[in-house]
Short mmCIF file of C-alpha atoms in Angstrom, two decimals:
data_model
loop_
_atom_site.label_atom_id
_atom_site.label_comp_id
_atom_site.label_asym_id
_atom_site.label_seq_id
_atom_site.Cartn_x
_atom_site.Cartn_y
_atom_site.Cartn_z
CA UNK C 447 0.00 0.00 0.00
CA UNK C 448 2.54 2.32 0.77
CA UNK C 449 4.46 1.94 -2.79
CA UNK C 450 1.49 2.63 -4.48
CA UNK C 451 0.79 6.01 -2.60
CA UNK C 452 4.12 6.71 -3.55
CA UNK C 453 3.95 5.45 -6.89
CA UNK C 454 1.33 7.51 -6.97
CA UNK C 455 2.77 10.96 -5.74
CA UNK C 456 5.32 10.77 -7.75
CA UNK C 457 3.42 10.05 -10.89
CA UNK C 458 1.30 13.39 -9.69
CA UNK C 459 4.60 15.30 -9.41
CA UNK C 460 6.04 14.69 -12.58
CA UNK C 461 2.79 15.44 -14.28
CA UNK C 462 2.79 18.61 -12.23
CA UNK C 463 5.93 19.53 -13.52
CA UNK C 464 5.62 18.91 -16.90
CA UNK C 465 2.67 21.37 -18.07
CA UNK C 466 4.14 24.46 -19.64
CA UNK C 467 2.43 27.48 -20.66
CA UNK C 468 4.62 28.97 -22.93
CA UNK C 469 3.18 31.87 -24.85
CA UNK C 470 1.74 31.57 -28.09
CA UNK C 471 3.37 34.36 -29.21
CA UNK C 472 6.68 35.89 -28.54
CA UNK C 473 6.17 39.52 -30.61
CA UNK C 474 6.16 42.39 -28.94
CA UNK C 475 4.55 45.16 -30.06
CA UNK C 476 5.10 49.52 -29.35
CA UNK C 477 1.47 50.76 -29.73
CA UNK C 478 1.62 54.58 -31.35
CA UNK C 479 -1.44 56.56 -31.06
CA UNK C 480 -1.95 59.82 -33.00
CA UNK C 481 -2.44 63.01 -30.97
CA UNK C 482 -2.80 66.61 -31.74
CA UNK C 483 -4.71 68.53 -34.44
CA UNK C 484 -4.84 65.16 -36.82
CA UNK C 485 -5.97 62.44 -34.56
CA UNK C 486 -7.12 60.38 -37.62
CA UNK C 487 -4.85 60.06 -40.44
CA UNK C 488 -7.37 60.27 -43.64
CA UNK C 489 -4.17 58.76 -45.77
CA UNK C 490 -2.26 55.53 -46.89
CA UNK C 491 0.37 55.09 -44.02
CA UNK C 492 2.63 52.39 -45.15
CA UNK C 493 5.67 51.54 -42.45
CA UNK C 494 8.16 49.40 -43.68
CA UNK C 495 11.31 48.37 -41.62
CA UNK C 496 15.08 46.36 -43.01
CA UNK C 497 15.21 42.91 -42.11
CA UNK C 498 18.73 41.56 -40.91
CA UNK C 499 18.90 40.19 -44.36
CA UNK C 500 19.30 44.02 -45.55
CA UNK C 501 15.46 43.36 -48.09
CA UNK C 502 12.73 46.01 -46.34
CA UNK C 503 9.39 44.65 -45.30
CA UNK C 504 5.70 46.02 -44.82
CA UNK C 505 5.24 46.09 -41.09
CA UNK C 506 1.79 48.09 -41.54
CA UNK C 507 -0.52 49.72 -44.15
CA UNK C 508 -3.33 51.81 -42.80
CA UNK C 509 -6.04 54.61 -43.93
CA UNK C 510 -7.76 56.23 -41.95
CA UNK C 511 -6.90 55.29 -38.06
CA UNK C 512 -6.50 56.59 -34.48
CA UNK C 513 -3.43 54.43 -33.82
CA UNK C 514 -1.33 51.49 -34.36
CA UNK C 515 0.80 48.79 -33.50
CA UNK C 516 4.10 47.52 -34.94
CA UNK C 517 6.56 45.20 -33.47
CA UNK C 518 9.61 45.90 -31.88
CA UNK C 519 13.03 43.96 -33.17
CA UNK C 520 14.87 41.59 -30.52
CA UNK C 521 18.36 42.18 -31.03
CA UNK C 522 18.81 45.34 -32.47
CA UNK C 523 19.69 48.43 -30.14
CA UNK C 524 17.74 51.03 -32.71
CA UNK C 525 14.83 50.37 -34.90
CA UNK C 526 14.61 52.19 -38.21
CA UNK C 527 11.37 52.36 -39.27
CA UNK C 528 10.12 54.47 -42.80
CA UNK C 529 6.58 56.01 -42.61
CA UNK C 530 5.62 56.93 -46.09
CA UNK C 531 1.90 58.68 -46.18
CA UNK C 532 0.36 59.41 -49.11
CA UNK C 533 -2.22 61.13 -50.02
CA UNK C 534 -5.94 61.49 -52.49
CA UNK C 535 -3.67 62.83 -55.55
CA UNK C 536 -0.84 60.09 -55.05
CA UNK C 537 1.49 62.70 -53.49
CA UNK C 538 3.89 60.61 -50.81
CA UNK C 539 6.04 62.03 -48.47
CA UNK C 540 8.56 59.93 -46.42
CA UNK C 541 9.37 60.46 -42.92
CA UNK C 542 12.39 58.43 -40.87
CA UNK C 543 11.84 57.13 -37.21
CA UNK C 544 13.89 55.66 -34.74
CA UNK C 545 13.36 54.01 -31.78
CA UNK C 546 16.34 53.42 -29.73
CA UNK C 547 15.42 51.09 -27.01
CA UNK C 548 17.33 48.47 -24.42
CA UNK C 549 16.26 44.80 -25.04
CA UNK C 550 15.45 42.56 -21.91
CA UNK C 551 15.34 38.77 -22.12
CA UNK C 552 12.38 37.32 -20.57
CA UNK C 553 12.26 33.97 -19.72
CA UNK C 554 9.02 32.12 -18.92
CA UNK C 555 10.31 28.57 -18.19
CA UNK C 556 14.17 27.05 -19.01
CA UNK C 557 11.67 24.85 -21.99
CA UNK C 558 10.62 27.78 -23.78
CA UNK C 559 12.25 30.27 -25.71
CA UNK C 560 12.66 33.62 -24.35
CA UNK C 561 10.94 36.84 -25.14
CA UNK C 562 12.25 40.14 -25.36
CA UNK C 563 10.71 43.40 -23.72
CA UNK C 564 12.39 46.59 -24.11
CA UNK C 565 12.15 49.89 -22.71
CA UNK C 566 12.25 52.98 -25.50
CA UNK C 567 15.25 55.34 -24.14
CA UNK C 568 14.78 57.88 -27.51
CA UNK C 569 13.09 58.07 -30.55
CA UNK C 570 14.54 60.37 -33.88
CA UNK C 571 12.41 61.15 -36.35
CA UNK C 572 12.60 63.45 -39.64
CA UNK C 573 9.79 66.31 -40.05
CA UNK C 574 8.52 65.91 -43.37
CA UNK C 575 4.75 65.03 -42.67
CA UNK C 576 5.69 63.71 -38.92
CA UNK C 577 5.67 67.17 -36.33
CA UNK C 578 6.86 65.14 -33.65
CA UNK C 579 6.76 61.47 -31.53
CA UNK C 580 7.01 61.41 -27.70
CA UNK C 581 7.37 58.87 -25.58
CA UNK C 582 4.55 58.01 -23.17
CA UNK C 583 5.05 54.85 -21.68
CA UNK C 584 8.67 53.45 -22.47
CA UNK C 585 8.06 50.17 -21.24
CA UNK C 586 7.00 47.69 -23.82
CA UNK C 587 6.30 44.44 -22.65
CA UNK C 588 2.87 42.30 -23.73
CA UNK C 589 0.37 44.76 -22.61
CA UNK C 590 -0.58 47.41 -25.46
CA UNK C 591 -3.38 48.67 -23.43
CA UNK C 592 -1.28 52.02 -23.12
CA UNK C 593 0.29 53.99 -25.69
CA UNK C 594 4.11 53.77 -26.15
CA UNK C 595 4.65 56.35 -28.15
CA UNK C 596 2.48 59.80 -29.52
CA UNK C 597 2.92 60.65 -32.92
CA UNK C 598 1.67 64.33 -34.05
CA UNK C 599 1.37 64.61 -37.97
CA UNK C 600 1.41 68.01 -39.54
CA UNK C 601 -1.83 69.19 -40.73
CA UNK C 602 -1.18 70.40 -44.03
CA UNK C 603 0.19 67.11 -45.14
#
């Protein structure tokens, strides 16, 4: 009798032990939230971003919108992000961000693989239809129920 409560135990134990919840999904994401005199962009906002491979890729394409969301690189101390709007008469103007930031390993259990939050320590930016981008909440972790950053377009663009 007393084996099998033990046998038993440990068979509890090591099915204890072996349930994981490793996330689903290991992207993190900046959420940037237009403020000012244009709070909706009525134009084609394409963001595109260089892949470690040096080829650019479409992180976002959006028309008319309050905010946004775009994901945040793991090993790279700067993200360099193009923001091309264009307009009703095919008029684009480019704008250049970047988003320095610090990149923090998380790990959820030794089994999975780690994510990567990050806390935004400046952003850069050029002026062509952007007026300006301030940081609001530099801590980017899972939750986007904040805004990480607050992008002000010009109005005449």
């Amino acid at each position: 009798m007393r084996r099998l409560i033990f046998a038993i135990l440990a068979a509890v134990i090591v099915c204890a032990c072996s349930s994981i919840d490793c996330p689903l999904n290991h992207s993190v994401y900046s959420k940037y939230v237009l403020k000012g005199d244009v709070d909706t962009l009525k134009k084609l906002l394409t963001v595109t971003s260089q892949k470690a491979d040096g080829k650019d890729t479409v992180l976002n394409a959006l028309y008319d919108f309050t905010h946004f969301e775009l994901p945040m690189s793991y090993a790279n101390d700067t993200d360099v992000l193009i923001f091309e709007t264009t307009d009703s008469n095919a008029v684009t103007v480019t704008d250049t961000v970047k988003v320095t930031k610090t990149n923090e390993p998380r790990f959820e259990s030794v089994d999975c693989t780690p994510s990567y939050f990050h806390t935004i320590t400046d952003v850069a930016y050029t002026k062509n239809a952007i007026d300006s981008i301030i940081i609001s909440k530099s801590k980017v972790t899972y939750d986007t129920t904040g805004a990480h950053l607050h992008i002000y377009f010009k109005s005449d663009n």
